[in-house]
Coordinates of C-alpha atoms in Angstrom, one line a residue:
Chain S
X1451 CA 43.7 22.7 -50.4
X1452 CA 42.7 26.1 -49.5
X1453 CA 39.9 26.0 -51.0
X1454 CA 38.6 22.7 -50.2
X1455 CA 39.2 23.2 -46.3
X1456 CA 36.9 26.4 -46.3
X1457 CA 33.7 24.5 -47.5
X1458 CA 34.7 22.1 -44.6
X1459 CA 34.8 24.4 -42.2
X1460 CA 32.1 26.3 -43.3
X1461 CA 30.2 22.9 -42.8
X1462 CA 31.1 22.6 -39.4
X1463 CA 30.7 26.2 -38.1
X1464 CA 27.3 25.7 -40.2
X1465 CA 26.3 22.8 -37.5
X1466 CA 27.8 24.4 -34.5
X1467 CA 24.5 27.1 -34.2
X1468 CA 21.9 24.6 -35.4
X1469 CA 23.0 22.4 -32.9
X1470 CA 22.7 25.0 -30.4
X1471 CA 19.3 26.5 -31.7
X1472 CA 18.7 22.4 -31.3
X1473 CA 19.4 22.4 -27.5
X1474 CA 17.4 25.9 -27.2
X1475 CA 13.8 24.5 -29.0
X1476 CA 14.2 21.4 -26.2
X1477 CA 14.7 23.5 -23.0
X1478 CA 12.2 26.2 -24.4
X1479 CA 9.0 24.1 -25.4
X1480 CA 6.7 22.2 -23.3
X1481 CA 7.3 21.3 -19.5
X1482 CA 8.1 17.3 -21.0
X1483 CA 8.2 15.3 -17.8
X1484 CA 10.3 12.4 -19.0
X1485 CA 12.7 14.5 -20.7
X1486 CA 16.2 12.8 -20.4
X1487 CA 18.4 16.3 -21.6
X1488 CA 16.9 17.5 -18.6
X1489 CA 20.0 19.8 -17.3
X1490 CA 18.7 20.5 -13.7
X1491 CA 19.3 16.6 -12.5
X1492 CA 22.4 17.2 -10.3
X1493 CA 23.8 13.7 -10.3
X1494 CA 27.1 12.5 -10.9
X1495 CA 26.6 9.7 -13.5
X1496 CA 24.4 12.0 -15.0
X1497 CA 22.9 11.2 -18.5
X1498 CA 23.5 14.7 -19.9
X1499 CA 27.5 14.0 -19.0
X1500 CA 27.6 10.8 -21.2
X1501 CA 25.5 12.6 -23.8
X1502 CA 28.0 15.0 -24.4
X1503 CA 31.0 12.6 -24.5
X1504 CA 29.2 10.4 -27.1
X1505 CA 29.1 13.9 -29.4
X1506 CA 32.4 15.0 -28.3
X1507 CA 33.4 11.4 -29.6
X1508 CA 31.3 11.7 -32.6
X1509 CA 32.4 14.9 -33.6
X1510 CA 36.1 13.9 -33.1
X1511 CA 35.0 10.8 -35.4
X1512 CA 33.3 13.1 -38.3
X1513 CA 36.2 15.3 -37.9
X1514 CA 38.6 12.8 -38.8
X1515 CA 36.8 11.5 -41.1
X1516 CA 36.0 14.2 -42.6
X1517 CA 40.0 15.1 -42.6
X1518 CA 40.9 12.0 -44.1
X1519 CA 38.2 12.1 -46.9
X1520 CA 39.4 16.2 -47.4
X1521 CA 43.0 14.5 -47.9
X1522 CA 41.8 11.6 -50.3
X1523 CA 39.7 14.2 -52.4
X1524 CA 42.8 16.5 -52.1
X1525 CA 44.7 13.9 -54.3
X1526 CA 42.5 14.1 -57.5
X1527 CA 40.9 16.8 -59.6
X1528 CA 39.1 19.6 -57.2
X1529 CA 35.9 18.9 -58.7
X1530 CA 35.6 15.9 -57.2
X1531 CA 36.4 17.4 -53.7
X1532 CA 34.0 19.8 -54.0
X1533 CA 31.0 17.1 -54.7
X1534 CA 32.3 15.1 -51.5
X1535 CA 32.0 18.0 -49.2
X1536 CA 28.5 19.4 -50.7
X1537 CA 26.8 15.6 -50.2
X1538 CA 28.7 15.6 -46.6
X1539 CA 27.1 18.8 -46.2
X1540 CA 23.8 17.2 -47.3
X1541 CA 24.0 14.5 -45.5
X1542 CA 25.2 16.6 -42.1
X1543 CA 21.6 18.7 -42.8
X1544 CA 19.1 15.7 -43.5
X1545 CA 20.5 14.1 -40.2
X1546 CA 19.8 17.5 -38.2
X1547 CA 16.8 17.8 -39.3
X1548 CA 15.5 14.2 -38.4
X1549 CA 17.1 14.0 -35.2
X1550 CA 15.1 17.9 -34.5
X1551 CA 12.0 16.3 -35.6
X1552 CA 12.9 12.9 -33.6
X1553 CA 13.1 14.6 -30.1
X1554 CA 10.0 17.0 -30.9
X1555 CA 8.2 13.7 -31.3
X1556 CA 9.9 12.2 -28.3
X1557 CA 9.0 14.8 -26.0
X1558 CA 5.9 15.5 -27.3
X1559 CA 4.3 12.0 -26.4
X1560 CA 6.3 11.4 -23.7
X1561 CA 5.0 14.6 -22.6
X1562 CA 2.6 12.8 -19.5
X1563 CA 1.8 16.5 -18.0
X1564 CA -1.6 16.1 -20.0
X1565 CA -2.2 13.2 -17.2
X1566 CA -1.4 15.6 -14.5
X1567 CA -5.0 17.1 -13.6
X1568 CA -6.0 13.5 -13.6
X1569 CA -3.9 12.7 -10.5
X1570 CA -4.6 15.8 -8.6
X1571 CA -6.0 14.1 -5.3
X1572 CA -5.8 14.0 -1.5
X1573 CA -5.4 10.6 0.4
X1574 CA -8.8 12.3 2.6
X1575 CA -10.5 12.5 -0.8
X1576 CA -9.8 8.8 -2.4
X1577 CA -10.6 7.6 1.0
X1578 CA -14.1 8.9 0.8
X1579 CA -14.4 8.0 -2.9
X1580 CA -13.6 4.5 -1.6
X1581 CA -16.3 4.5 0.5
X1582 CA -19.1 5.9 -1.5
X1583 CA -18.8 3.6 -4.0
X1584 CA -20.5 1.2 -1.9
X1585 CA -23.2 3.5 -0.9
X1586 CA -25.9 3.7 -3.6
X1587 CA -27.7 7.2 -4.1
X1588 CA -31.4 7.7 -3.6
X1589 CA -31.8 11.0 -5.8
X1590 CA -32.0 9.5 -9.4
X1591 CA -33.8 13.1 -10.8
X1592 CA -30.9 15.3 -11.6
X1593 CA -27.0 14.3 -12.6
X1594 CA -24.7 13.0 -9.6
X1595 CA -21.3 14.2 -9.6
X1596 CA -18.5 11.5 -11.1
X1597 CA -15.0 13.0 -10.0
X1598 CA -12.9 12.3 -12.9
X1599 CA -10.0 11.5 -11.4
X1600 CA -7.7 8.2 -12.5
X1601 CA -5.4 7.5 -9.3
X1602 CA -8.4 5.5 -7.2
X1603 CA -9.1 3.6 -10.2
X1604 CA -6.2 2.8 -11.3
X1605 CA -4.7 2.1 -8.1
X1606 CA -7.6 -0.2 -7.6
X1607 CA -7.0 -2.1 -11.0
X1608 CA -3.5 -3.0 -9.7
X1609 CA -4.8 -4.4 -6.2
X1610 CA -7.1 -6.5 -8.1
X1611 CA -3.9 -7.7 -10.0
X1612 CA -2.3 -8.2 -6.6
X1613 CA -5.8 -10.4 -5.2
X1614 CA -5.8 -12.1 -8.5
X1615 CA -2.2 -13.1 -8.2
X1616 CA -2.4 -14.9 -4.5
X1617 CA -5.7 -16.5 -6.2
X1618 CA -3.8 -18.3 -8.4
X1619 CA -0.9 -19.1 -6.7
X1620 CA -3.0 -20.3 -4.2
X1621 CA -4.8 -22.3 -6.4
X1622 CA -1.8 -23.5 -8.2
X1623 CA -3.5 -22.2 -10.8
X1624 CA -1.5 -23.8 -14.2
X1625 CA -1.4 -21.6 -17.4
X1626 CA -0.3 -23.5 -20.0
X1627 CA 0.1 -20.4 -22.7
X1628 CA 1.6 -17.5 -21.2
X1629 CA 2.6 -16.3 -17.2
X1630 CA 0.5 -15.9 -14.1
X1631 CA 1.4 -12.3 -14.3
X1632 CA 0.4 -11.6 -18.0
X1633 CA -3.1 -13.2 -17.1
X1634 CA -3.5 -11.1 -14.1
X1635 CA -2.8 -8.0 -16.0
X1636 CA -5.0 -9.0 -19.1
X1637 CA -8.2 -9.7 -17.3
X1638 CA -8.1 -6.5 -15.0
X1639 CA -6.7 -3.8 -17.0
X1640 CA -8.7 -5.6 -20.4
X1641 CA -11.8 -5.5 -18.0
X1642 CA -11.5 -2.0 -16.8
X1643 CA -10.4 -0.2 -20.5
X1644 CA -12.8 -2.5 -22.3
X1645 CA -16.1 -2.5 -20.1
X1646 CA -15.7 1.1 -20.0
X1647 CA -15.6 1.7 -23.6
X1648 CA -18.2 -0.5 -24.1
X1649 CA -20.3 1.0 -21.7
X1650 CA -19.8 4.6 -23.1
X1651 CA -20.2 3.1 -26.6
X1652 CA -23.7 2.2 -25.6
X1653 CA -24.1 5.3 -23.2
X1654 CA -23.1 7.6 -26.3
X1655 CA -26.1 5.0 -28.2
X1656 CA -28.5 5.8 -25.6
X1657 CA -27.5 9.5 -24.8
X1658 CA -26.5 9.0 -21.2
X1659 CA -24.7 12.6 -20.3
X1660 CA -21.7 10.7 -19.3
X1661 CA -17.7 11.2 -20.3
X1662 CA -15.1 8.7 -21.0
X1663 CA -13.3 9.8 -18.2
X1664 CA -15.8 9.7 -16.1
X1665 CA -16.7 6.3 -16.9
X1666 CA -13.6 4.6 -16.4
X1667 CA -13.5 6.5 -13.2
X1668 CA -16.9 5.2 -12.1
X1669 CA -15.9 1.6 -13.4
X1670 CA -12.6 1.5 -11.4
X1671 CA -14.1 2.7 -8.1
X1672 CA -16.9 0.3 -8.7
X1673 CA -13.7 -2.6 -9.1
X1674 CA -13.4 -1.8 -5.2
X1675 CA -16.2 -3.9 -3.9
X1676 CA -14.7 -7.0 -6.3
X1677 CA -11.0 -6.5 -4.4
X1678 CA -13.1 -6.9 -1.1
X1679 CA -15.1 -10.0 -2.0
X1680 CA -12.1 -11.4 -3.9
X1681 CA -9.7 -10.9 -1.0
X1682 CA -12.3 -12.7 1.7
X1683 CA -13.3 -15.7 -0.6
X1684 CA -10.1 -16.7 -1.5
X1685 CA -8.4 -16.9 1.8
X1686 CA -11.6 -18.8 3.3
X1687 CA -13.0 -21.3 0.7
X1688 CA -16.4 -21.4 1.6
X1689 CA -18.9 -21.1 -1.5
X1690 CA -21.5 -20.5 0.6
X1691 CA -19.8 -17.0 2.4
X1692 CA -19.2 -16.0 -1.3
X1693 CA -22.4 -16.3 -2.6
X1694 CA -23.3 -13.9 0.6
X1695 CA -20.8 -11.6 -0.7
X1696 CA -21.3 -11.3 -4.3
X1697 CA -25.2 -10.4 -3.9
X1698 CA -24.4 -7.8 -1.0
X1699 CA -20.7 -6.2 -2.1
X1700 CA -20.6 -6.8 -5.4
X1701 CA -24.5 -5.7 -5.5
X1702 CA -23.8 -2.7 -3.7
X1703 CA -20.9 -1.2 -5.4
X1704 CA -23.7 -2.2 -9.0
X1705 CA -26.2 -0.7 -7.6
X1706 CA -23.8 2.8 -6.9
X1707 CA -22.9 2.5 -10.1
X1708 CA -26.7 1.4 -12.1
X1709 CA -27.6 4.4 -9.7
X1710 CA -25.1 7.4 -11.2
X1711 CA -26.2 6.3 -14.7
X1712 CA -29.8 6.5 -14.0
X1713 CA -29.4 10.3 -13.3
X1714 CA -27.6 10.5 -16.0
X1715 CA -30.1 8.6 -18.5
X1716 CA -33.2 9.7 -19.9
X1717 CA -36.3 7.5 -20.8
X1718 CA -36.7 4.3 -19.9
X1719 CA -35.6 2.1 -22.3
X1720 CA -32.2 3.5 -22.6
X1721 CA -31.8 3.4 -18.9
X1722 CA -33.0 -0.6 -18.7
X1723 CA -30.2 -1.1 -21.7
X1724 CA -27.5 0.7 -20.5
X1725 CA -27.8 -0.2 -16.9
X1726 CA -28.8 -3.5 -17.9
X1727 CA -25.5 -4.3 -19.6
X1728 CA -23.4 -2.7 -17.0
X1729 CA -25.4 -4.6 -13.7
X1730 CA -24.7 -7.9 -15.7
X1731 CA -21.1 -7.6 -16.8
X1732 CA -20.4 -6.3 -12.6
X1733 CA -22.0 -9.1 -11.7
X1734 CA -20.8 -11.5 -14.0
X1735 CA -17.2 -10.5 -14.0
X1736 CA -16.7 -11.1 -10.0
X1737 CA -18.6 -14.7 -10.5
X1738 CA -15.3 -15.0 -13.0
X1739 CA -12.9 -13.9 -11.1
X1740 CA -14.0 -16.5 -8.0
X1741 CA -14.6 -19.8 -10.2
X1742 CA -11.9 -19.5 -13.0
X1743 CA -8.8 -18.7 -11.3
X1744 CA -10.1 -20.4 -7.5
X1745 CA -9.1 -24.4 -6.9
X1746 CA -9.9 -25.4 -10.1
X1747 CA -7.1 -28.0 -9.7
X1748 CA -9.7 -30.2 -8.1
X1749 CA -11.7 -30.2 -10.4
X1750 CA -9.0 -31.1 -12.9
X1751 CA -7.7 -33.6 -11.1
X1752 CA -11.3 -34.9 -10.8
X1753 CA -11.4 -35.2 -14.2
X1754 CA -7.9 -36.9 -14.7
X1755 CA -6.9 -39.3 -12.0
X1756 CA -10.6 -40.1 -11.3
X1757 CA -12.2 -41.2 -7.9
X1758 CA -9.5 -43.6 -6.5
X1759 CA -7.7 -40.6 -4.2
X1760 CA -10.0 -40.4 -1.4
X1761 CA -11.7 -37.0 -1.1
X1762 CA -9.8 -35.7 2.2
X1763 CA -6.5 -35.3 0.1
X1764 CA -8.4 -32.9 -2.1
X1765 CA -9.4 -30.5 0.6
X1766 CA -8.2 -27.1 0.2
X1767 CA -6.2 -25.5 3.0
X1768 CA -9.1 -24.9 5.3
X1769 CA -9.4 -24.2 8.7
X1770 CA -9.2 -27.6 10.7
X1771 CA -12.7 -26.9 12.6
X1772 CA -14.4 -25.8 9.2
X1773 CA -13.3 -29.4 7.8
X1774 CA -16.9 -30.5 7.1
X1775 CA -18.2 -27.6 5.7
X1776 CA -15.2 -27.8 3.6
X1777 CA -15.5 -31.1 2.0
X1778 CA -19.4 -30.2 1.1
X1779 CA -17.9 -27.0 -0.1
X1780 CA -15.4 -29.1 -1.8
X1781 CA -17.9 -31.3 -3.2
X1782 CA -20.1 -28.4 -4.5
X1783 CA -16.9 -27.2 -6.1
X1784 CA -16.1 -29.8 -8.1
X1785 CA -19.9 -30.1 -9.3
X1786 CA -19.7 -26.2 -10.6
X1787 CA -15.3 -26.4 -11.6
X1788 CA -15.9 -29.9 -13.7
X1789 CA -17.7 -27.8 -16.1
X1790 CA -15.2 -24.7 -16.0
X1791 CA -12.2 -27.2 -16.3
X1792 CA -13.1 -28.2 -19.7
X1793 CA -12.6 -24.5 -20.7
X1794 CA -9.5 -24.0 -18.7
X1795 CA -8.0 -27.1 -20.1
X1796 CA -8.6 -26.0 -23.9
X1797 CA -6.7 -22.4 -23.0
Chain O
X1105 CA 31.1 9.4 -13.8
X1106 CA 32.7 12.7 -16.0
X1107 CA 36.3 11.8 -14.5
X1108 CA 35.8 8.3 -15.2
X1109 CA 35.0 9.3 -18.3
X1110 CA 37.9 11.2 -19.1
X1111 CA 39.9 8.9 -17.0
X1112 CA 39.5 6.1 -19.7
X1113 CA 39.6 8.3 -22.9
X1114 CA 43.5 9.2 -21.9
X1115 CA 46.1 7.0 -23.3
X1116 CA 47.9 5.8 -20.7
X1117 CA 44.9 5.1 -18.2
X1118 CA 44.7 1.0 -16.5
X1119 CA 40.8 0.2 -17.3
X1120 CA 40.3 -1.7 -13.7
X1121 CA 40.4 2.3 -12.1
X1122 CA 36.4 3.0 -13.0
X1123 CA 35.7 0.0 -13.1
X1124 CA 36.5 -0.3 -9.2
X1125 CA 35.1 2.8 -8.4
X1126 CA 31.8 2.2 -9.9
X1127 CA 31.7 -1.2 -7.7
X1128 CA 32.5 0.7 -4.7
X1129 CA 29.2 3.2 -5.4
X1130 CA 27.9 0.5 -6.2
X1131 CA 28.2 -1.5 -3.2
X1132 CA 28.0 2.2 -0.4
X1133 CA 24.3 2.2 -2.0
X1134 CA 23.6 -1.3 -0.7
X1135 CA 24.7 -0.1 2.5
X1136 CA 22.5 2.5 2.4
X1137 CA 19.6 0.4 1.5
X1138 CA 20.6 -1.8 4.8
X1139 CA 21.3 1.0 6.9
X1140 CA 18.4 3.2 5.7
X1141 CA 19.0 6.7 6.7
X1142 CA 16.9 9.6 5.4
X1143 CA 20.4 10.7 2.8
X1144 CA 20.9 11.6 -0.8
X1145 CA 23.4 9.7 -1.5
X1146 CA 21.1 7.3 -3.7
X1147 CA 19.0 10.1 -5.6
X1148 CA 22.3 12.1 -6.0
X1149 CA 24.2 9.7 -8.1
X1150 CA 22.0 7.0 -9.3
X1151 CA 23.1 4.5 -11.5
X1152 CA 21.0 1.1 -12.9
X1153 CA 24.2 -1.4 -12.2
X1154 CA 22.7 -2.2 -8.9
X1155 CA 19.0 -2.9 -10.0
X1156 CA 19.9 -4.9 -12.7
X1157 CA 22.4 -6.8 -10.6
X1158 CA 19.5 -7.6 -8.1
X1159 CA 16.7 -7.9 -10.9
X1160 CA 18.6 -10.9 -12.4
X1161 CA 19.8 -13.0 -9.4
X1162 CA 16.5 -12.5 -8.2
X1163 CA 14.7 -13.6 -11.8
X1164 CA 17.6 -16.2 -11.5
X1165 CA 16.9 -17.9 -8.2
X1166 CA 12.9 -17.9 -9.0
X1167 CA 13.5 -20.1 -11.7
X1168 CA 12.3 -23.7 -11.3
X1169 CA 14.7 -26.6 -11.9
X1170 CA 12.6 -29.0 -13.5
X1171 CA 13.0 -29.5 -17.3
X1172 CA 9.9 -31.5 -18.1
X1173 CA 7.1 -29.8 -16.1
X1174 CA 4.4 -27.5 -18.5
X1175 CA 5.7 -24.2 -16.4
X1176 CA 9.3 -24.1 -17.8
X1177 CA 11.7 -21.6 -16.8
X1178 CA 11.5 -19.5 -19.6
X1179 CA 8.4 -17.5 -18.4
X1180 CA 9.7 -17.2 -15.0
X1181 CA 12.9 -15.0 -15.7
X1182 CA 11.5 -12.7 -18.1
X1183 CA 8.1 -12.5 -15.7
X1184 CA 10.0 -11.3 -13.0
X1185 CA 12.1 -9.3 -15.3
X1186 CA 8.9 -7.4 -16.8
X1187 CA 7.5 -7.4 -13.0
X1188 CA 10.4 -5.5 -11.6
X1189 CA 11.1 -2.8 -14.3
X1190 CA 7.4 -2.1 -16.1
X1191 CA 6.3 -2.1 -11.9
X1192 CA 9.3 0.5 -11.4
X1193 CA 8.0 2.2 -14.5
X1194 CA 5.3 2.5 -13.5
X1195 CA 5.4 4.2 -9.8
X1196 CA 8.2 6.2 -11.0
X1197 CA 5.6 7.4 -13.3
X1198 CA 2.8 7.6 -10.4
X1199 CA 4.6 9.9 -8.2
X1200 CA 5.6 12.6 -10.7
X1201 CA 2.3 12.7 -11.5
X1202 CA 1.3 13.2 -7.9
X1203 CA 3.6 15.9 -8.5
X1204 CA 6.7 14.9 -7.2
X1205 CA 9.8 16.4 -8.1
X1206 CA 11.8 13.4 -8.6
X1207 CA 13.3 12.8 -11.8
X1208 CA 12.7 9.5 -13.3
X1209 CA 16.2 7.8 -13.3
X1210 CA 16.3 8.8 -9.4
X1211 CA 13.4 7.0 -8.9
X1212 CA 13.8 3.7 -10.7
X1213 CA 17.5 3.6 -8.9
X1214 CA 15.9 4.0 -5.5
X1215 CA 13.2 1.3 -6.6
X1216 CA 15.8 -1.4 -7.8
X1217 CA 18.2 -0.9 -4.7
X1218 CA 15.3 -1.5 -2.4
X1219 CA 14.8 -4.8 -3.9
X1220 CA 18.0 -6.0 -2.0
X1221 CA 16.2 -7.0 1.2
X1222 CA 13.9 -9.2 -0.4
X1223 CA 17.2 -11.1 -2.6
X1224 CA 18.3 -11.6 0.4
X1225 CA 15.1 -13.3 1.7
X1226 CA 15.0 -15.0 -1.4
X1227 CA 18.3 -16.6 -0.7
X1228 CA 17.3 -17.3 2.9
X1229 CA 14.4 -19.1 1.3
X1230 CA 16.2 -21.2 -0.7
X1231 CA 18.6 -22.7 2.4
X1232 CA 15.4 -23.1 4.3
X1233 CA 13.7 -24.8 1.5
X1234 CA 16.6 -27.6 1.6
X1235 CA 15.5 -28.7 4.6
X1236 CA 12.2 -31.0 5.3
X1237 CA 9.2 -29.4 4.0
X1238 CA 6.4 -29.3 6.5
X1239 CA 4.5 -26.0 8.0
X1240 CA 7.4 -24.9 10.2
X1241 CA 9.2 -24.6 7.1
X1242 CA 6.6 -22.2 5.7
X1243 CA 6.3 -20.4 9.2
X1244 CA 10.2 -19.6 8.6
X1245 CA 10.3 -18.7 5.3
X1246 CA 6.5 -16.5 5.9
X1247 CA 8.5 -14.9 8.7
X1248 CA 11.8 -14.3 6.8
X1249 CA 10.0 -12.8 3.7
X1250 CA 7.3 -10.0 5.9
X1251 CA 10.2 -9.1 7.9
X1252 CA 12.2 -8.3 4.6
X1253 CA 9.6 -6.8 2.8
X1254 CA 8.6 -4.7 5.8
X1255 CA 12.4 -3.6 5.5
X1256 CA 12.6 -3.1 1.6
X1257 CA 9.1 -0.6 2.3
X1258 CA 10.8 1.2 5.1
X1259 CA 14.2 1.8 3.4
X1260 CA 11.9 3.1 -0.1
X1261 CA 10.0 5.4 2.2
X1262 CA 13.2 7.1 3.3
X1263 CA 14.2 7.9 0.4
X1264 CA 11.6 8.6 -1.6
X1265 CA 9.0 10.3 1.0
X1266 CA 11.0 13.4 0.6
X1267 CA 10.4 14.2 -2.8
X1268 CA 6.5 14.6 -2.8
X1269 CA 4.5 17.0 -1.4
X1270 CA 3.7 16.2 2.5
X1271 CA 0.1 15.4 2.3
X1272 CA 0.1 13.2 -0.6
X1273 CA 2.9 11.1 0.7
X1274 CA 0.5 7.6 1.3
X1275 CA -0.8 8.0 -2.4
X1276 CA 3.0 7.9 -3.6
X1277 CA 3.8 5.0 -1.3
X1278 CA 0.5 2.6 -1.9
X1279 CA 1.9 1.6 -5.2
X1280 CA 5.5 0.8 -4.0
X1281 CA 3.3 -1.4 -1.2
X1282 CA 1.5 -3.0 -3.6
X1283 CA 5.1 -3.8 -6.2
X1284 CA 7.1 -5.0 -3.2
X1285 CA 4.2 -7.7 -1.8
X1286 CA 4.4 -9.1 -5.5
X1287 CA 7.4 -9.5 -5.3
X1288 CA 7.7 -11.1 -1.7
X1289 CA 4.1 -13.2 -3.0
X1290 CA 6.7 -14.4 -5.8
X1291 CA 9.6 -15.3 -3.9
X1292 CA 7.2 -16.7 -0.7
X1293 CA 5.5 -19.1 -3.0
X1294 CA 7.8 -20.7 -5.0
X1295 CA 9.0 -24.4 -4.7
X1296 CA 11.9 -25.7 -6.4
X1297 CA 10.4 -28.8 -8.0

């Protein structure tokens, strides 16, 4: 019995410093930001408390168990005792081990302090950003200056969520396959991340001096003029105030960016490709965002119930004195939606 | 939340005894969050009952009643769902990175308690909505909703302004701005069919 307990012991006086070394590698390595040990969150219903009841419990549990298997293995020959507590002790290690290597993983990932120098910005200086990226620059001979930075961008992608959002609920927008929301997100964050890499595939092709970071940055900032446009032309529906606004904003904020990637570019046919793509993708994307996601139930309901409901019911909520302009508007619309309502209808 | 804790691991404890104290925390942070004072009282013990309490009357209530139409209400509940916690995620994450020093549990319990204003719109919205529809209805419930959502911004600022650096304290609140007006968009524009 003696001699059965020791190894037993031995076993958990073996865990008691590894599981302390444990706690020592966490607090020691790395400044993890999400780090849920953390010890220095004063709260009352503090995570850290429950943590340490759920392995006071736990080691209470293996304890008894391991008390009632000691007594079971007491009962026959010692040999057989001795296996039990050398796989127990086995088994005690392996789990150790993968729970050490589990938080290392844990907290190296969630370790977000490799974003930090990313988000190191003044309200004064994303103000300014904002407004340069409308303002194209004259001096194409040497680099401009991209500020890699990801909290104007980013920030800007979510707004565009927000716009895109009232857009469709506006619009009554109906997604037959998945939620206003998941749509929302798609398009912007699948525009921003994907028209970025694109672009610095094609600006690596063409040896443009130009980062990844610095690309989505430029990309994002350029989203701002498309949040302005997008905002205007959805709350007053006239196609021909759009039109206005996609060639000057949305060419602006193209321009800005064509502009950067200039001075950035050398020889001319790389500078026609990679500017090129980037000018018509802009473009294109805001001409998107206003037709696919903007009363395209007229058209659809054009296309279903036919011309028996007379037109006025069909007018969007206008402005009562812009009622004219609205119903050629409206008529326009349905012209240009009856063709985009056969591709909304198939999603 | 240790005492509880200990509380319900002796024999010869009644269960009801945490149980009522974590309601009564539960419901001085709502006062808080209708009362908002600048206090620590919701960073210093945080817990996730209330959010998720709010988060699923809200998700709840935005569901549509028809059975038949193409948008069911499946996608509603688990959109606003995904809305409220990956949005809280999200800024949680935003402000540390601003270099905040508030830890992330803190900041996802401050973001679900300030949703209460706007359940409470919500369930404003639905009385008004049982009378006649018409634009005075819409004035009411577009009035009930900013006013709520003006309040649910005001009560985060409170409590969260504190814990970032003083100059950067617009970048931290933009994003709560931008979570809170989806969330008032959501609750403003939805018709029980």
């Amino acid at each position: 019995m003696a001699t059965t307990a020791a190894p037993a012991g031995g076993a958990r006086s073996g865990a008691g410093p590894e599981w302390g070394g444990f706690e020592e590698n966490i607090q020691g390595g790395g400044s993890a930001v999400i780090d849920m040990e953390n010890m220095d969150d004063t709260s009352g219903s503090s995570f850290e408390d429950m943590g340490e009841l759920h392995q006071r419990l736990r080691e209470e549990e293996v304890d008894a168990d391991a008390a009632a298997a000691e007594e079971e293995d007491g009962e026959f020959l010692g040999m057989k005792g001795f296996k039990g507590q050398l796989s127990r002790q086995v088994a005690d290690q392996m789990w150790q081990a993968g729970k050490r290597q589990a938080s290392r993983a844990f907290s190296l990932y969630a370790n977000i302090d490799i974003l930090r120098p990313y988000f190191d910005v003044e309200p004064a200086q994303v103000r300014s950003r904002l407004l340069e990226s409308m303002i194209p620059v004259k001096m194409v001979s040497f680099p401009q200056k991209i500020a890699g930075e990801l909290y104007g961008p980013l920030m800007l992608v979510f707004t565009l969520v927000a716009i895109l959002l009232h857009g469709m609920k506006t619009s009554d927008t109906i997604i037959r396959e998945g939620t206003l929301m998941g749509t929302a997100i798609g398009t912007c964050f699948g525009y921003w991340l994907g028209v970025s890499s694109f672009i610095y595939f094609l600006a690596y092709l063409c040896n443009a001096q130009i980062t990844m970071l610095q690309m989505l940055a430029l990309l994002g900032y350029g989203l701002f003029g498309h949040c302005i446009v997008l905002f205007i032309t959805y709350n007053i529906h006239l196609h021909a105030l759009f039109y206005l606004f996609w060639l000057l904003v949305g060419g602006l904020s193209t321009l800005r960016m064509v502009a950067v990637l200039v001075s950035r570019t050398v020889g001319p046919t790389q500078r026609l490709l990679l500017c090129g793509t980037l000018a018509a993708l802009h473009m294109l994307f805001l001409l998107y965002l206003h037709f696919a996601y903007h009363k395209v139930v007229e058209g659809i309901l054009d296309t279903l119930e036919g011309p028996n409901i007379p037109p006025m019911q069909r007018v969007p909520r206008d402005i009562p004195a812009a009622l004219p302009a609205a119903r050629l508007s409206a008529t326009v619309l349905n012209a240009t939606a009856k063709a985009v309502a056969v591709t909304l209808q198939s999603h | 939340m240790a005492k509880a804790a200990e509380s319900s691991g002796d024999p010869g404890t009644t269960t009801p005894r945490p149980l009522m104290r974590d309601l009564k925390a539960v419901g001085k942070k709502f006062m808080h969050v209708l009362y908002p004072r600048k206090s620590n009282t919701l960073l210093r013990d945080w817990d996730l009952w209330g959010p998720l309490i709010l988060c699923v009357t809200l998700a709840l209530m935005l569901q549509r009643s028809s059975v038949d139409s193409e948008k069911d209400g499946g996608p509603q509940f688990a959109e606003v769902f995904v809305i409220v916690w990956f949005g809280a995620v999200t800024i949680t994450l935003n402000s540390k990175l601003l270099g905040g020093n508030i830890s992330f549990f803190q900041s996802l319990c401050v973001l679900g308690y300030c949703i209460l204003p706007l359940t409470v719109a919500m369930l404003v919205c639905r009385l008004v909505l049982l009378a006649e529809p018409g634009p005075v209805n819409f004035m009411v419930r577009l009035f009930v909703v900013i006013v709520m959502f003006a309040w649910s911004i005001v009560a985060s600022t409170a409590f969260l302004a504190d814990s970032q650096p003083p100059n950067r304290k617009a970048l931290a609140i933009y994003p709560v701005f931008l979570f809170y007006f989806v969330i008032s968009w959501m609750i403003l524009t939805f018709t029980p069919q």
